[in-house]
Each structure stands twice: as C-alpha cells, then as structure tokens.
Coordinates of C-alpha atoms in Angstrom, one line a residue:
Chain L
M1 CA -26.1 -27.9 -15.9
S2 CA -22.4 -27.6 -15.2
L3 CA -20.8 -24.2 -16.0
R4 CA -17.6 -23.9 -18.0
A5 CA -14.8 -23.9 -15.5
D6 CA -13.7 -20.2 -16.0
L7 CA -17.3 -19.0 -15.9
Q8 CA -17.7 -20.9 -12.6
I9 CA -14.9 -18.8 -11.2
I10 CA -16.2 -15.6 -12.7
Q11 CA -19.7 -16.0 -11.4
E12 CA -18.4 -16.1 -7.8
W13 CA -17.1 -12.6 -8.3
I14 CA -20.5 -11.3 -9.5
K15 CA -23.0 -10.0 -6.9
P16 CA -26.6 -11.3 -6.8
N17 CA -29.2 -8.9 -8.3
S18 CA -26.5 -6.9 -10.1
H19 CA -26.6 -5.6 -13.7
V20 CA -24.0 -7.2 -16.0
L21 CA -22.8 -6.7 -19.5
D22 CA -21.1 -9.7 -21.1
L23 CA -18.9 -8.7 -24.1
G24 CA -18.8 -11.7 -26.4
C25 CA -21.4 -13.7 -24.6
G26 CA -21.4 -16.7 -26.9
D27 CA -24.5 -18.8 -26.4
G28 CA -25.3 -16.9 -23.2
E29 CA -24.0 -19.6 -20.8
L30 CA -22.8 -17.2 -18.1
L31 CA -25.8 -14.9 -18.3
R32 CA -28.1 -17.8 -18.1
Y33 CA -26.4 -19.1 -15.0
L34 CA -26.4 -15.7 -13.4
R35 CA -30.0 -15.2 -14.2
D36 CA -31.1 -18.6 -12.9
H37 CA -28.9 -18.7 -9.7
K38 CA -28.2 -15.1 -8.8
Q39 CA -31.1 -13.0 -10.2
V40 CA -28.6 -11.1 -12.3
H41 CA -30.0 -9.1 -15.2
G42 CA -28.2 -7.7 -18.2
Y43 CA -27.2 -8.1 -21.8
G44 CA -24.7 -10.1 -23.8
L45 CA -23.1 -8.7 -27.0
E46 CA -22.2 -11.2 -29.7
I47 CA -21.6 -11.2 -33.5
D48 CA -21.8 -14.9 -34.3
P49 CA -25.2 -15.5 -35.8
D50 CA -25.6 -19.1 -34.5
K51 CA -24.7 -18.1 -31.0
I52 CA -27.1 -15.2 -31.1
T53 CA -29.9 -17.5 -32.2
S54 CA -29.0 -19.8 -29.3
C55 CA -29.2 -16.9 -26.9
V56 CA -32.7 -16.0 -28.3
R57 CA -33.8 -19.6 -27.9
N58 CA -32.6 -19.6 -24.3
G59 CA -34.3 -16.4 -23.4
I60 CA -31.0 -14.5 -23.0
N61 CA -31.0 -10.8 -23.8
V62 CA -28.5 -10.7 -26.7
I63 CA -27.5 -7.7 -28.7
E64 CA -25.8 -8.1 -32.1
Q65 CA -22.9 -5.7 -31.8
D66 CA -19.3 -5.7 -32.8
L67 CA -16.9 -5.0 -29.9
D68 CA -14.3 -3.7 -32.3
K69 CA -16.6 -0.9 -33.3
E70 CA -17.4 1.6 -30.6
L71 CA -19.3 0.8 -27.4
N72 CA -20.4 4.4 -26.8
N73 CA -24.1 3.4 -26.9
F74 CA -23.6 2.4 -23.3
G75 CA -23.6 5.1 -20.6
D76 CA -20.9 5.7 -18.0
K77 CA -21.2 3.3 -15.0
S78 CA -24.4 1.9 -16.4
F79 CA -23.5 -1.6 -15.3
D80 CA -22.2 -3.1 -12.1
T81 CA -19.9 -5.5 -13.9
V82 CA -18.7 -5.8 -17.5
V83 CA -17.3 -9.2 -18.4
M84 CA -15.2 -10.3 -21.3
T85 CA -14.0 -13.9 -21.5
Q86 CA -11.3 -15.0 -24.0
S87 CA -11.8 -12.1 -26.4
L88 CA -9.2 -9.5 -25.4
Q89 CA -6.6 -11.0 -27.7
A90 CA -9.1 -10.9 -30.7
M91 CA -9.8 -7.1 -30.4
H92 CA -8.3 -4.7 -32.9
F93 CA -7.8 -2.2 -30.1
P94 CA -7.7 -4.1 -26.8
D95 CA -6.7 -1.0 -24.8
R96 CA -9.8 0.9 -26.0
V97 CA -12.1 -2.0 -25.1
L98 CA -10.4 -2.2 -21.7
E99 CA -11.0 1.6 -21.2
D100 CA -14.6 1.2 -22.3
M101 CA -15.2 -1.7 -19.9
L102 CA -14.2 0.4 -17.0
R103 CA -16.1 3.4 -18.3
I104 CA -19.4 1.4 -18.7
G105 CA -19.0 -0.8 -15.6
K106 CA -18.0 -0.2 -12.0
E107 CA -15.9 -3.3 -12.3
G108 CA -14.5 -5.4 -15.1
I109 CA -13.8 -9.1 -15.2
L110 CA -11.7 -10.5 -18.0
T111 CA -9.9 -13.6 -19.0
F112 CA -7.3 -14.2 -21.7
P113 CA -4.6 -16.7 -22.6
N114 CA -1.0 -16.1 -21.5
F115 CA 1.4 -16.0 -24.5
A116 CA 4.4 -16.3 -22.1
H117 CA 3.3 -19.7 -20.8
W118 CA 6.3 -22.1 -20.9
R119 CA 4.8 -24.2 -23.7
C120 CA 4.5 -21.2 -26.0
R121 CA 8.0 -20.2 -25.1
L122 CA 9.3 -23.7 -25.8
Y123 CA 7.4 -23.9 -29.1
L124 CA 8.6 -20.6 -30.4
S125 CA 12.2 -21.0 -29.2
G126 CA 12.5 -24.6 -30.2
K127 CA 10.6 -24.6 -33.6
G128 CA 11.0 -21.0 -34.5
R129 CA 7.3 -20.9 -35.4
M130 CA 4.2 -19.3 -34.0
P131 CA 2.7 -21.7 -31.4
V132 CA -0.1 -23.9 -32.5
S133 CA -1.8 -26.1 -30.0
E134 CA -5.1 -27.7 -29.2
F135 CA -5.8 -24.6 -27.1
M136 CA -4.6 -22.2 -29.8
P137 CA -5.4 -24.1 -32.9
Y138 CA -5.0 -21.3 -35.5
T139 CA -2.1 -20.6 -37.8
W140 CA -0.7 -17.0 -37.8
Y141 CA -2.6 -15.9 -41.0
N142 CA -6.1 -17.1 -40.1
T143 CA -6.2 -16.6 -36.3
P144 CA -8.8 -14.3 -34.8
N145 CA -6.3 -13.8 -32.0
I146 CA -4.4 -10.8 -33.3
H147 CA -3.2 -9.3 -30.0
F148 CA -1.7 -11.9 -27.8
C149 CA -0.1 -10.6 -24.7
T150 CA 1.5 -12.0 -21.5
F151 CA 0.3 -11.5 -18.0
Q152 CA 3.2 -9.1 -17.4
D153 CA 2.3 -7.1 -20.6
F154 CA -1.3 -6.8 -19.4
E155 CA -0.4 -5.7 -15.9
D156 CA 2.0 -3.1 -17.4
L157 CA -0.9 -1.7 -19.4
C158 CA -3.1 -1.6 -16.3
R159 CA -0.4 0.3 -14.4
S160 CA 0.1 2.8 -17.2
R161 CA -3.7 3.4 -17.3
S162 CA -4.2 3.6 -13.5
I163 CA -6.3 0.5 -13.6
Q164 CA -6.5 -1.3 -10.3
I165 CA -6.3 -5.1 -10.2
L166 CA -8.7 -6.3 -7.5
D167 CA -8.2 -10.1 -8.0
R168 CA -6.1 -12.3 -10.2
L169 CA -6.5 -16.0 -10.6
V170 CA -4.0 -17.9 -12.8
V171 CA -5.2 -21.3 -14.0
D172 CA -4.2 -24.0 -16.5
Q173 CA -6.2 -25.1 -19.6
T174 CA -8.7 -27.0 -17.4
H175 CA -9.0 -23.9 -15.2
Q176 CA -7.3 -25.4 -12.2
S177 CA -5.0 -23.3 -10.2
S178 CA -1.9 -24.7 -8.5
W179 CA 0.7 -23.3 -6.1
L180 CA 3.2 -23.5 -8.9
S181 CA 1.3 -21.3 -11.3
A182 CA 0.6 -18.9 -8.4
L183 CA 4.3 -18.8 -7.8
W184 CA 5.4 -18.2 -11.4
P185 CA 2.2 -17.1 -13.1
N186 CA 3.8 -15.6 -16.2
L187 CA 5.7 -18.8 -16.9
L188 CA 3.2 -21.5 -15.7
G189 CA -0.2 -19.9 -16.0
E190 CA -2.1 -20.5 -19.2
I191 CA -5.2 -18.4 -18.6
A192 CA -5.6 -15.5 -16.2
I193 CA -8.9 -14.2 -14.8
Y194 CA -8.7 -10.6 -13.7
R195 CA -11.1 -8.5 -11.7
I196 CA -10.3 -4.8 -12.3
T197 CA -11.6 -1.4 -11.5
R198 CA -10.5 2.2 -11.5
Chain I
M1 CA -60.6 -31.4 -51.9
P2 CA -58.3 -28.4 -52.2
T3 CA -54.7 -29.2 -51.6
F4 CA -52.9 -26.5 -49.6
P5 CA -49.4 -27.0 -48.3
A6 CA -49.2 -29.0 -45.0
D7 CA -47.8 -26.0 -43.2
S8 CA -50.5 -23.6 -44.3
V9 CA -53.4 -22.5 -42.2
G10 CA -55.5 -23.4 -45.3
L11 CA -58.8 -21.8 -46.1
V12 CA -59.6 -18.7 -44.0
T13 CA -62.6 -16.4 -43.8
P14 CA -62.4 -12.8 -42.8
Q15 CA -64.7 -11.8 -40.0
Y16 CA -66.3 -8.4 -39.3
Q17 CA -66.7 -6.7 -35.9
A18 CA -68.8 -3.6 -35.4
F19 CA -68.0 -1.2 -32.6
P20 CA -71.0 1.0 -31.9
D21 CA -69.4 3.4 -29.5
P22 CA -67.4 6.5 -30.4
L23 CA -63.7 6.2 -30.6
R24 CA -61.8 9.3 -29.4
L25 CA -58.9 10.0 -31.7
A26 CA -55.5 11.8 -31.2
C27 CA -56.6 14.6 -33.6
G28 CA -59.3 15.6 -31.2
K29 CA -62.2 14.2 -33.3
S30 CA -64.1 11.1 -32.7
L31 CA -65.3 8.4 -35.0
A32 CA -69.0 7.7 -34.0
Q33 CA -68.8 4.1 -34.9
F34 CA -66.5 1.8 -36.8
E35 CA -66.0 -1.7 -38.1
L36 CA -62.9 -3.8 -38.3
V37 CA -62.2 -6.8 -40.5
Y38 CA -59.9 -9.4 -39.2
E39 CA -58.8 -13.0 -39.6
T40 CA -57.7 -15.5 -37.0
Y41 CA -55.5 -18.6 -37.3
G42 CA -55.1 -21.3 -34.7
T43 CA -57.2 -21.8 -31.5
L44 CA -57.5 -19.6 -28.5
N45 CA -56.6 -21.7 -25.4
A46 CA -58.6 -22.1 -22.3
N47 CA -57.0 -19.2 -20.3
H48 CA -56.6 -17.1 -23.4
S49 CA -52.9 -16.8 -22.9
N50 CA -51.8 -17.7 -26.4
A51 CA -53.1 -14.8 -28.5
V52 CA -50.7 -13.1 -30.9
L53 CA -51.5 -9.9 -32.7
V54 CA -50.0 -9.3 -36.1
C55 CA -49.9 -5.6 -37.2
H56 CA -49.6 -4.8 -40.8
A57 CA -47.4 -2.2 -42.6
L58 CA -48.3 0.7 -44.9
S59 CA -50.1 -1.3 -47.7
G60 CA -50.9 -4.4 -45.8
H61 CA -54.2 -5.8 -44.6
H62 CA -55.9 -8.5 -42.5
H63 CA -55.1 -11.4 -44.8
A64 CA -51.8 -12.4 -43.4
A65 CA -51.9 -16.2 -43.9
G66 CA -53.8 -19.0 -45.7
Y67 CA -56.1 -18.7 -48.7
H68 CA -59.5 -17.2 -49.3
S69 CA -60.5 -19.7 -51.9
E70 CA -59.2 -22.8 -53.5
D71 CA -58.3 -20.8 -56.6
D72 CA -56.1 -18.3 -54.8
R73 CA -52.7 -18.2 -56.4
K74 CA -51.1 -16.5 -53.5
P75 CA -51.5 -16.9 -49.8
G76 CA -51.7 -14.1 -47.2
W77 CA -48.8 -11.5 -47.0
W78 CA -46.9 -13.2 -44.2
D79 CA -47.8 -16.8 -44.9
S80 CA -44.0 -17.6 -44.7
C81 CA -44.1 -17.0 -41.0
I82 CA -47.6 -17.9 -39.9
G83 CA -48.9 -21.5 -39.9
P84 CA -48.6 -24.9 -38.2
G85 CA -44.9 -25.5 -37.3
K86 CA -43.9 -22.1 -38.7
A87 CA -42.2 -19.2 -36.9
I88 CA -45.5 -18.1 -35.5
D89 CA -46.8 -21.6 -34.9
T90 CA -50.5 -21.8 -35.2
N91 CA -50.4 -25.1 -33.3
R92 CA -49.4 -23.1 -30.3
F93 CA -50.7 -19.6 -30.9
F94 CA -54.0 -18.0 -31.7
V95 CA -53.1 -15.4 -34.3
V96 CA -55.2 -12.3 -34.9
S97 CA -54.6 -10.1 -38.0
L98 CA -56.7 -7.1 -38.8
N99 CA -57.1 -4.4 -41.4
N100 CA -56.3 -1.1 -39.6
L101 CA -58.9 1.5 -39.1
G102 CA -58.7 3.9 -42.1
G103 CA -57.7 1.0 -44.3
C104 CA -59.2 0.1 -47.7
H105 CA -59.6 -3.7 -47.3
G106 CA -62.8 -3.8 -45.3
S107 CA -62.3 -1.9 -42.0
T108 CA -63.9 1.5 -41.7
G109 CA -61.9 4.0 -43.8
P110 CA -62.2 6.9 -46.3
C111 CA -64.0 4.6 -48.8
S112 CA -66.7 3.6 -46.3
I113 CA -70.1 5.2 -46.1
N114 CA -70.4 7.8 -43.4
P115 CA -73.7 6.9 -41.7
E116 CA -74.3 10.6 -40.9
T117 CA -74.2 11.7 -44.6
G118 CA -75.0 8.5 -46.5
K119 CA -71.9 9.2 -48.6
S120 CA -68.4 7.9 -48.4
Y121 CA -66.1 9.7 -46.0
G122 CA -63.5 10.7 -48.5
A123 CA -61.6 13.7 -47.4
S124 CA -63.6 14.0 -44.2
F125 CA -62.2 10.9 -42.7
P126 CA -60.1 11.9 -39.7
V127 CA -56.3 11.6 -39.8
L128 CA -55.3 8.7 -37.6
S129 CA -52.3 8.0 -35.4
V130 CA -50.6 4.8 -34.4
E131 CA -52.1 5.3 -30.9
D132 CA -55.6 5.4 -32.4
W133 CA -54.9 2.1 -34.2
V134 CA -53.7 0.5 -31.0
N135 CA -56.8 1.8 -29.1
S136 CA -59.1 0.3 -31.8
Q137 CA -57.1 -3.0 -31.7
A138 CA -57.5 -3.0 -27.9
Q139 CA -61.3 -2.9 -28.4
L140 CA -61.0 -5.8 -30.8
A141 CA -59.0 -7.7 -28.1
D142 CA -61.8 -7.0 -25.6
V143 CA -64.4 -8.5 -28.0
L144 CA -62.2 -11.5 -28.5
D145 CA -61.8 -11.8 -24.7
I146 CA -58.0 -11.4 -24.9
Q147 CA -56.9 -9.7 -21.8
C148 CA -53.2 -9.9 -22.6
W149 CA -51.4 -10.7 -25.8
A150 CA -48.7 -13.3 -25.6
A151 CA -47.0 -11.1 -28.3
V152 CA -47.7 -8.2 -30.6
V153 CA -45.7 -8.6 -33.8
G154 CA -45.1 -6.2 -36.7
G155 CA -42.7 -4.9 -39.3
S156 CA -42.2 -1.3 -40.5
L157 CA -45.4 0.6 -39.6
G158 CA -46.6 -2.6 -38.0
G159 CA -43.5 -2.5 -35.7
M160 CA -44.5 1.0 -34.6
Q161 CA -47.9 -0.4 -33.6
A162 CA -46.1 -3.2 -31.6
I163 CA -44.0 -0.5 -29.8
Q164 CA -47.1 1.6 -29.1
W165 CA -48.9 -1.4 -27.6
A166 CA -46.0 -1.8 -25.1
L167 CA -46.4 1.8 -24.2
S168 CA -50.2 2.3 -24.3
Y169 CA -51.2 -1.0 -22.7
P170 CA -48.1 -2.4 -20.8
E171 CA -50.3 -4.7 -18.8
R172 CA -51.8 -6.2 -22.0
I173 CA -48.7 -7.3 -23.9
R174 CA -46.0 -9.8 -22.8
H175 CA -43.7 -9.7 -25.8
C176 CA -43.1 -7.1 -28.4
V177 CA -41.6 -8.1 -31.7
A178 CA -40.6 -4.9 -33.6
I179 CA -39.0 -5.7 -37.1
A180 CA -37.4 -3.2 -39.5
T181 CA -39.0 -0.3 -37.7
A182 CA -38.0 2.9 -35.9
P183 CA -39.0 4.8 -32.8
K184 CA -39.7 7.8 -35.1
L185 CA -39.1 8.7 -38.7
S186 CA -36.1 10.7 -39.9
A187 CA -36.4 13.8 -42.0
Q188 CA -35.4 11.8 -45.0
N189 CA -38.2 9.3 -44.4
I190 CA -40.8 12.0 -43.9
A191 CA -39.5 13.6 -47.1
F192 CA -40.2 10.5 -49.1
N193 CA -43.7 10.3 -47.6
E194 CA -44.3 13.9 -48.6
V195 CA -43.2 13.3 -52.2
A196 CA -45.7 10.4 -52.3
R197 CA -48.5 12.6 -50.8
Q198 CA -47.8 15.5 -53.2
A199 CA -48.0 13.0 -56.1
I200 CA -51.5 12.1 -55.0
I201 CA -52.7 15.5 -54.0
T202 CA -51.6 17.2 -57.2
D203 CA -53.3 14.6 -59.4
P204 CA -56.2 16.5 -61.2
D205 CA -58.4 13.5 -60.3
F206 CA -57.8 13.9 -56.6
H207 CA -60.5 16.6 -56.1
N208 CA -59.3 17.4 -52.6
G209 CA -59.9 13.8 -51.5
D210 CA -63.5 13.6 -52.7
Y211 CA -62.7 11.9 -56.0
A212 CA -65.4 9.3 -55.3
A213 CA -68.1 11.9 -55.8
F214 CA -66.7 12.5 -59.2
G215 CA -66.5 8.9 -60.1
V216 CA -62.7 8.9 -60.6
I217 CA -59.6 7.9 -58.7
P218 CA -56.2 9.8 -58.7
K219 CA -54.6 6.8 -60.4
R220 CA -51.6 8.6 -61.7
G221 CA -50.8 10.2 -58.4
L222 CA -51.1 6.9 -56.5
M223 CA -49.0 5.2 -59.1
L224 CA -46.2 7.7 -58.7
A225 CA -46.5 7.5 -54.9
R226 CA -46.1 3.8 -55.0
M227 CA -43.2 4.0 -57.5
V228 CA -41.2 6.3 -55.3
G229 CA -42.1 4.2 -52.2
H230 CA -41.1 1.0 -53.9
I231 CA -37.6 2.3 -54.7
T232 CA -37.1 3.0 -51.0
Y233 CA -38.2 -0.6 -50.1
L234 CA -35.5 -2.1 -52.3
S235 CA -31.7 -1.8 -51.9
D236 CA -29.4 -0.6 -54.6
D237 CA -27.9 -4.1 -54.8
S238 CA -31.2 -5.9 -55.1
M239 CA -32.3 -3.5 -57.9
G240 CA -29.0 -3.9 -59.6
E241 CA -29.2 -7.7 -59.4
K242 CA -32.8 -7.8 -60.5
F243 CA -32.7 -5.3 -63.4
G244 CA -29.2 -3.9 -63.9
R245 CA -29.3 -1.8 -67.0
E246 CA -31.2 -4.4 -68.9
L247 CA -33.3 -3.1 -71.8
R248 CA -36.7 -4.3 -72.9
T249 CA -36.1 -3.0 -76.4
D250 CA -33.2 -4.0 -78.6
R251 CA -32.1 -0.4 -79.0
L252 CA -32.5 3.0 -77.5
N253 CA -35.4 5.1 -78.8
Y254 CA -34.2 8.6 -77.9
D255 CA -37.6 9.6 -76.6
F256 CA -39.4 10.0 -73.3
T257 CA -42.4 7.8 -73.8
S258 CA -41.0 4.3 -74.5
V259 CA -40.4 2.0 -71.6
E260 CA -36.8 1.1 -72.3
F261 CA -35.1 -0.1 -69.1
Q262 CA -36.5 -3.2 -67.3
V263 CA -36.5 -1.2 -64.0
E264 CA -38.9 1.3 -65.6
S265 CA -41.2 -1.4 -66.7
Y266 CA -41.1 -3.0 -63.3
L267 CA -41.9 0.2 -61.4
R268 CA -44.7 1.1 -63.8
Y269 CA -46.2 -2.3 -63.3
Q270 CA -45.9 -2.1 -59.5
G271 CA -47.4 1.4 -59.5
Q272 CA -50.3 0.5 -61.9
E273 CA -51.1 -2.7 -60.0
F274 CA -51.1 -0.8 -56.7
S275 CA -53.2 2.1 -57.9
A276 CA -55.9 -0.3 -59.0
R277 CA -56.3 -1.9 -55.6
F278 CA -55.4 0.7 -53.0
D279 CA -57.2 3.9 -51.9
A280 CA -55.4 7.2 -52.3
N281 CA -57.0 8.7 -49.1
T282 CA -55.9 5.6 -47.1
Y283 CA -52.4 6.0 -48.5
L284 CA -52.3 9.6 -47.4
L285 CA -53.5 8.7 -43.9
M286 CA -51.1 5.8 -43.5
T287 CA -48.1 7.9 -44.4
K288 CA -49.2 10.7 -42.0
A289 CA -49.5 8.1 -39.2
L290 CA -45.9 7.1 -39.9
D291 CA -44.7 10.7 -39.9
Y292 CA -46.5 11.5 -36.6
F293 CA -45.3 8.5 -34.7
D294 CA -42.9 9.8 -32.0
P295 CA -43.8 8.4 -28.6
A296 CA -40.8 10.1 -26.9
E297 CA -42.0 13.5 -28.0
T298 CA -44.0 14.1 -24.8
Q299 CA -40.9 13.2 -22.8
G300 CA -38.8 15.8 -24.4
G301 CA -37.4 13.2 -26.8
D302 CA -36.1 11.0 -24.1
L303 CA -37.0 7.5 -25.4
A304 CA -35.4 5.6 -22.5
K305 CA -37.6 7.6 -20.1
T306 CA -40.7 7.0 -22.3
L307 CA -40.0 3.2 -22.2
E308 CA -39.8 3.1 -18.4
K309 CA -43.4 1.9 -18.1
V310 CA -42.9 -0.9 -20.5
T311 CA -43.1 -4.4 -19.1
A312 CA -42.9 -6.5 -22.3
D313 CA -39.9 -8.3 -23.5
F314 CA -38.6 -7.0 -26.8
L315 CA -37.2 -8.7 -29.9
V316 CA -35.9 -6.1 -32.3
M317 CA -34.6 -7.0 -35.8
S318 CA -33.3 -5.0 -38.7
F319 CA -31.8 -5.8 -42.1
T320 CA -28.3 -4.6 -43.2
T321 CA -29.4 -3.1 -46.6
D322 CA -32.6 -1.5 -45.3
W323 CA -32.1 2.2 -45.8
R324 CA -35.8 3.2 -45.4
F325 CA -35.8 1.8 -41.8
S326 CA -32.0 1.4 -41.3
P327 CA -30.4 -0.7 -38.6
A328 CA -29.3 2.6 -36.9
R329 CA -33.0 3.4 -36.3
S330 CA -33.6 0.0 -34.7
R331 CA -30.5 0.5 -32.5
E332 CA -31.9 3.7 -31.2
L333 CA -34.8 1.7 -29.9
V334 CA -32.6 -1.0 -28.5
N335 CA -30.2 1.4 -26.8
A336 CA -33.1 3.2 -25.2
L337 CA -34.5 -0.1 -24.0
M338 CA -31.1 -1.1 -22.5
A339 CA -30.8 2.3 -20.9
A340 CA -34.2 1.7 -19.3
R341 CA -33.0 -1.8 -18.3
K342 CA -35.7 -3.6 -20.2
P343 CA -35.4 -7.1 -21.6
V344 CA -34.4 -6.9 -25.2
S345 CA -32.6 -8.9 -27.9
Y346 CA -31.5 -7.3 -31.1
L347 CA -30.5 -8.9 -34.4
E348 CA -29.0 -7.2 -37.5
I349 CA -29.8 -9.7 -40.3
E350 CA -27.5 -9.8 -43.3
A351 CA -29.9 -9.4 -46.2
A352 CA -29.6 -7.9 -49.7
Q353 CA -33.3 -7.1 -50.2
G354 CA -33.5 -3.8 -48.4
H355 CA -36.7 -2.9 -46.4
D356 CA -38.7 -5.6 -48.2
A357 CA -36.6 -8.2 -46.4
F358 CA -38.9 -8.2 -43.5
L359 CA -41.6 -9.9 -45.7
L360 CA -39.2 -12.5 -47.1
P361 CA -38.3 -15.9 -45.7
I362 CA -34.7 -15.1 -45.0
P363 CA -33.5 -18.2 -43.0
R364 CA -31.6 -16.5 -40.2
Y365 CA -34.5 -14.0 -39.6
V366 CA -37.2 -16.7 -39.6
E367 CA -35.1 -19.0 -37.4
A368 CA -34.6 -16.2 -34.8
L369 CA -38.3 -15.2 -34.9
Q370 CA -39.2 -18.9 -34.4
G371 CA -36.7 -19.3 -31.6
Y372 CA -38.1 -16.3 -29.8
M373 CA -41.7 -17.2 -30.3
N374 CA -41.2 -20.8 -29.2
R375 CA -40.0 -19.8 -25.8
I376 CA -43.0 -17.7 -25.1
E377 CA -45.0 -19.5 -22.5
V378 CA -48.7 -20.1 -23.4
D379 CA -50.2 -21.6 -20.3

C-alpha cells in the first residue's frame, strides 16, 4: 500500500508508539499506516458516513464528531500529536481549532492549501473571479473551503498566538518540494505541511 | 417444505439449561437454582472462537432470529441483523441469545415456581442487577464451553449488559458492541421508569406482587406502564409522521371515553397487547436493573478509571432522535473509553425513529455493524 504523498511526509514526523488524534481522518489511511508500521494508537474524527464506515471496516478507531463543534471532550495534552490534513480552510473557526489542537496535543501537524500561490493570484487578477482548478474544484457558493489563507497569513496567526513553528515543508500539488518553492514559498508553494507546538 | 427467506436462520428451537448451584446476587440474596432458556444460530467452530452473545432489552427475550414454526408470521426480534450473510453472519458466527434471569419467556423469573414453596415466586423474586445477568450468562457460556466471546452485542438495556461483560469478565470478551445505550441512566430516565412502576404497583390487581395467588394480573397498570414507555421509544417526528392529529372518528365527541385520535388508539393497542404477554413483576425488575446500572459508582463516578481494566474493542452507536438513550449518553461512554485509551469507534446514526431505531434495519446502521462484525477474527 502506498501512502498519499502528504501523509508520507507527515508520518515521518510522528514517533513510534505515540498517541495520535487525526482531525478529519477520512477513511483512516494515515492511522492505518501508523498502526501497521509504527505501532501508533489513537483515534480519527470524521463526519462523512461513508468514510466512517470504511474506517470501521479497516479496524480504525473512528469517532463521529464535527470539528466545528467543540473539541472539549478531549483532555489537555492527552495526545502526543494532533494531525489535521487539508481541513483548516473548511473550519468555521480555524483559530479555535488550532488552539484546541495545541491544547489537546503536545504537537500539531497540519496541512492546507496556499491561496497566495501564483496560479491563484493569476486567476484572480486575470479573470477577476474566484480561482477554480482541478485542485480547488468548487465555486464560491458551494465550496466547503470557507477560510482560505496564505502561508504568510497562517504564520502571522501563529506569531500572534505564540505558536511555535517546528517544521515547515512547502510542496506542490504532487507533494514534491523544490528549491524554488523553498525560496518563495508564499508564491510558489501550493500546500504547506506545518509541525507546530507551544 | 416451509419456505423461509434465504437469509433466515430458518426454524429454531429454544433450549433449556438448568443451573443447580446457588447464584449469589448483588442484592445480597442468592437464587438456590435457576434455569435459562436460549437459542443458538450458526455453528460453534473447532476452537470455540466464533461465539457471539446477543443481549436483549427491557421487553426482549431469547427468540432473536428465525421462526419457531412454519406458521409464524414474524421472525425473532432481531432477525434483520442475524442470519446467513447478515450483519451478524451466522455463516461465520455461533450466536447465542437467551432470556434473562427474571424474565417471563422461559428463564427462571417471578412467574416460575419456587421449589422451596411450591408456589410462584411472585413478589419474593429477588431484584436483579445487570451484573447478576452477566454472571448468569457467564455460567451459560461455561456450559456451552465458550471461554471467550468473539463479541457481546446489545442495544439499550442489552448494551448495558455488553458493557458490564467488558468490565466483569475482561478476559472473556474480545469485542463489545453497545448500541443506543448509556453508562448510567439520567434522572429523567429513572423518572420515566418510576412512572411505569407506579402504574403497576397502584393497580388494585397488583396485590403487592402476589397477583398470581389471586388469579389476576395488574393488566391496567402494565398497560399504562407500556404506554408511557412506548412514547419514550419514539421520536416526536416519527409520531407526528405516523399519526399526526389524525382522528379515528369523523367528529369530536366531547367526552373522555372515546378513542378519538389515532395515536390514542395505537398506544392503547400497544399497551393491551403488551399487558397480555408480559409479566408485571418482570417489568418492575427490568426497570430497576436499568436504574441501578452505574458501573462507575464504585470508582467515585470516574468512568474512565472504571474502564481501565477493559480489554475488549468497542463499537458504540447511537441514533440522532433517540431521547430516551440520547447520543450524549453514548458519547459519555466513548469519551471515557478514549480517556482510558481503549479501542473504540463511535457512530451517530441519522434516524427519525427515536430509541426504537436500534431494532430497525436502518441501512447505515446495519452496514456499520456488518463492517465491524466482519473484521472480527474467528480462528
């Protein structure tokens, strides 16, 4: 089984035998990999019924819970790592979720798309319309992605909340990183993978 | 040849097992001897690793699947989930379903003859707890040579038994499936049970529980108890959809005796039908067992700490419109399991039918149950 490229990067940041909470775990791909290869235990939160059923079939501990409602059923520092992939921009209150991630976990790992990528900038400035692409296929009125941000926006938020960025990897759609995107991440990076703590 | 559906376990015969030794009970008393009636579906495999115990709810019994005769109109109470190829697949599992001790469908209960007096137990039958049930079920497991259940599965009061199994005999249960249940009842829930009990106890035909000696049954009380219970098993929406304000008569009668609204007629029918087939003392006993269930009580209410000794994997499911055993109550269990770092999955099934949903073949619910059961290793 080959792991989705961003998950491959994330799993390297997670220690063996640790306790992990995956916010928006999908069909449990990451947790399954971590369980099978790194003896990691934990839970995934998900709201999509089909994905939840997939988790159950795969023996992944999945909890039906909406991240947009409160996460206060989890104790402080009750997990080693709290992961959230490609969901930050779909939250009603991304900052609250971010705070909760670092309350619940000793570390947080999250990925989100960069709205300041050059293709987005070109689309918006050239066409005067909200960017629609294969990667972001929704139109403005039906998109689940209601809180797009740029890498710079995110890092500003981290600074203002005293959140420490431990690692940052900027990649393109195929999750490859290049020296160019490392040089101008906010312009050339499409997805960022951050490891944060407080 | 009788024609049963292809995914039915077909014709089944209840079996009786006598237990000659005394059973010590939570109340401090003992039951000198007892008998349990049960059914089995499927075949026990060579190393006895495929046994599944199904625990019934308040008014349930041992007949969970299949048919007792070719003329049976209805199959067992959970036939939608037990059978070849079904969620609890009898091609893989050996399913055991019993009537709980204190029941009125064949296991020793208040209607049974007390061998010491030669008369029915009636009011002298001891009040039982969920723990007592699990202990008696463990004795049945011993007789059937089942050292460890692949899973214990139950809804509502049955779910409490499944939880208690994981606590009382952690080494004898690999998976716990707790559906539409709670780690303890709320005050509101106990209140409903108390109304039901008062309806029975204040019936002039109750005779302090010894109604059998008078040749009567507290029919009216039992009927009222069931009527109030039944309301709590349905959701406002499902009642609205089923009955609305529909009338049985073409006009209002301006009296108190006519059955005017469809919902009145339905409740009366349910109550009457139930009071004819269920024993009042058993109903009292079952509601008390529900009220008393609170495994965390001995740990100062700390459920996570109570669950530390658990080794079973849990599947917990609730239904959105269930207000008798609401999703919040299931989440209490799930949160405690997570705090204790135990394997658990939790589903909150969208369903309009209220508490009754756990008995209905709701696709997402049945699929998840099947998905979970299918991954349980049986060899």
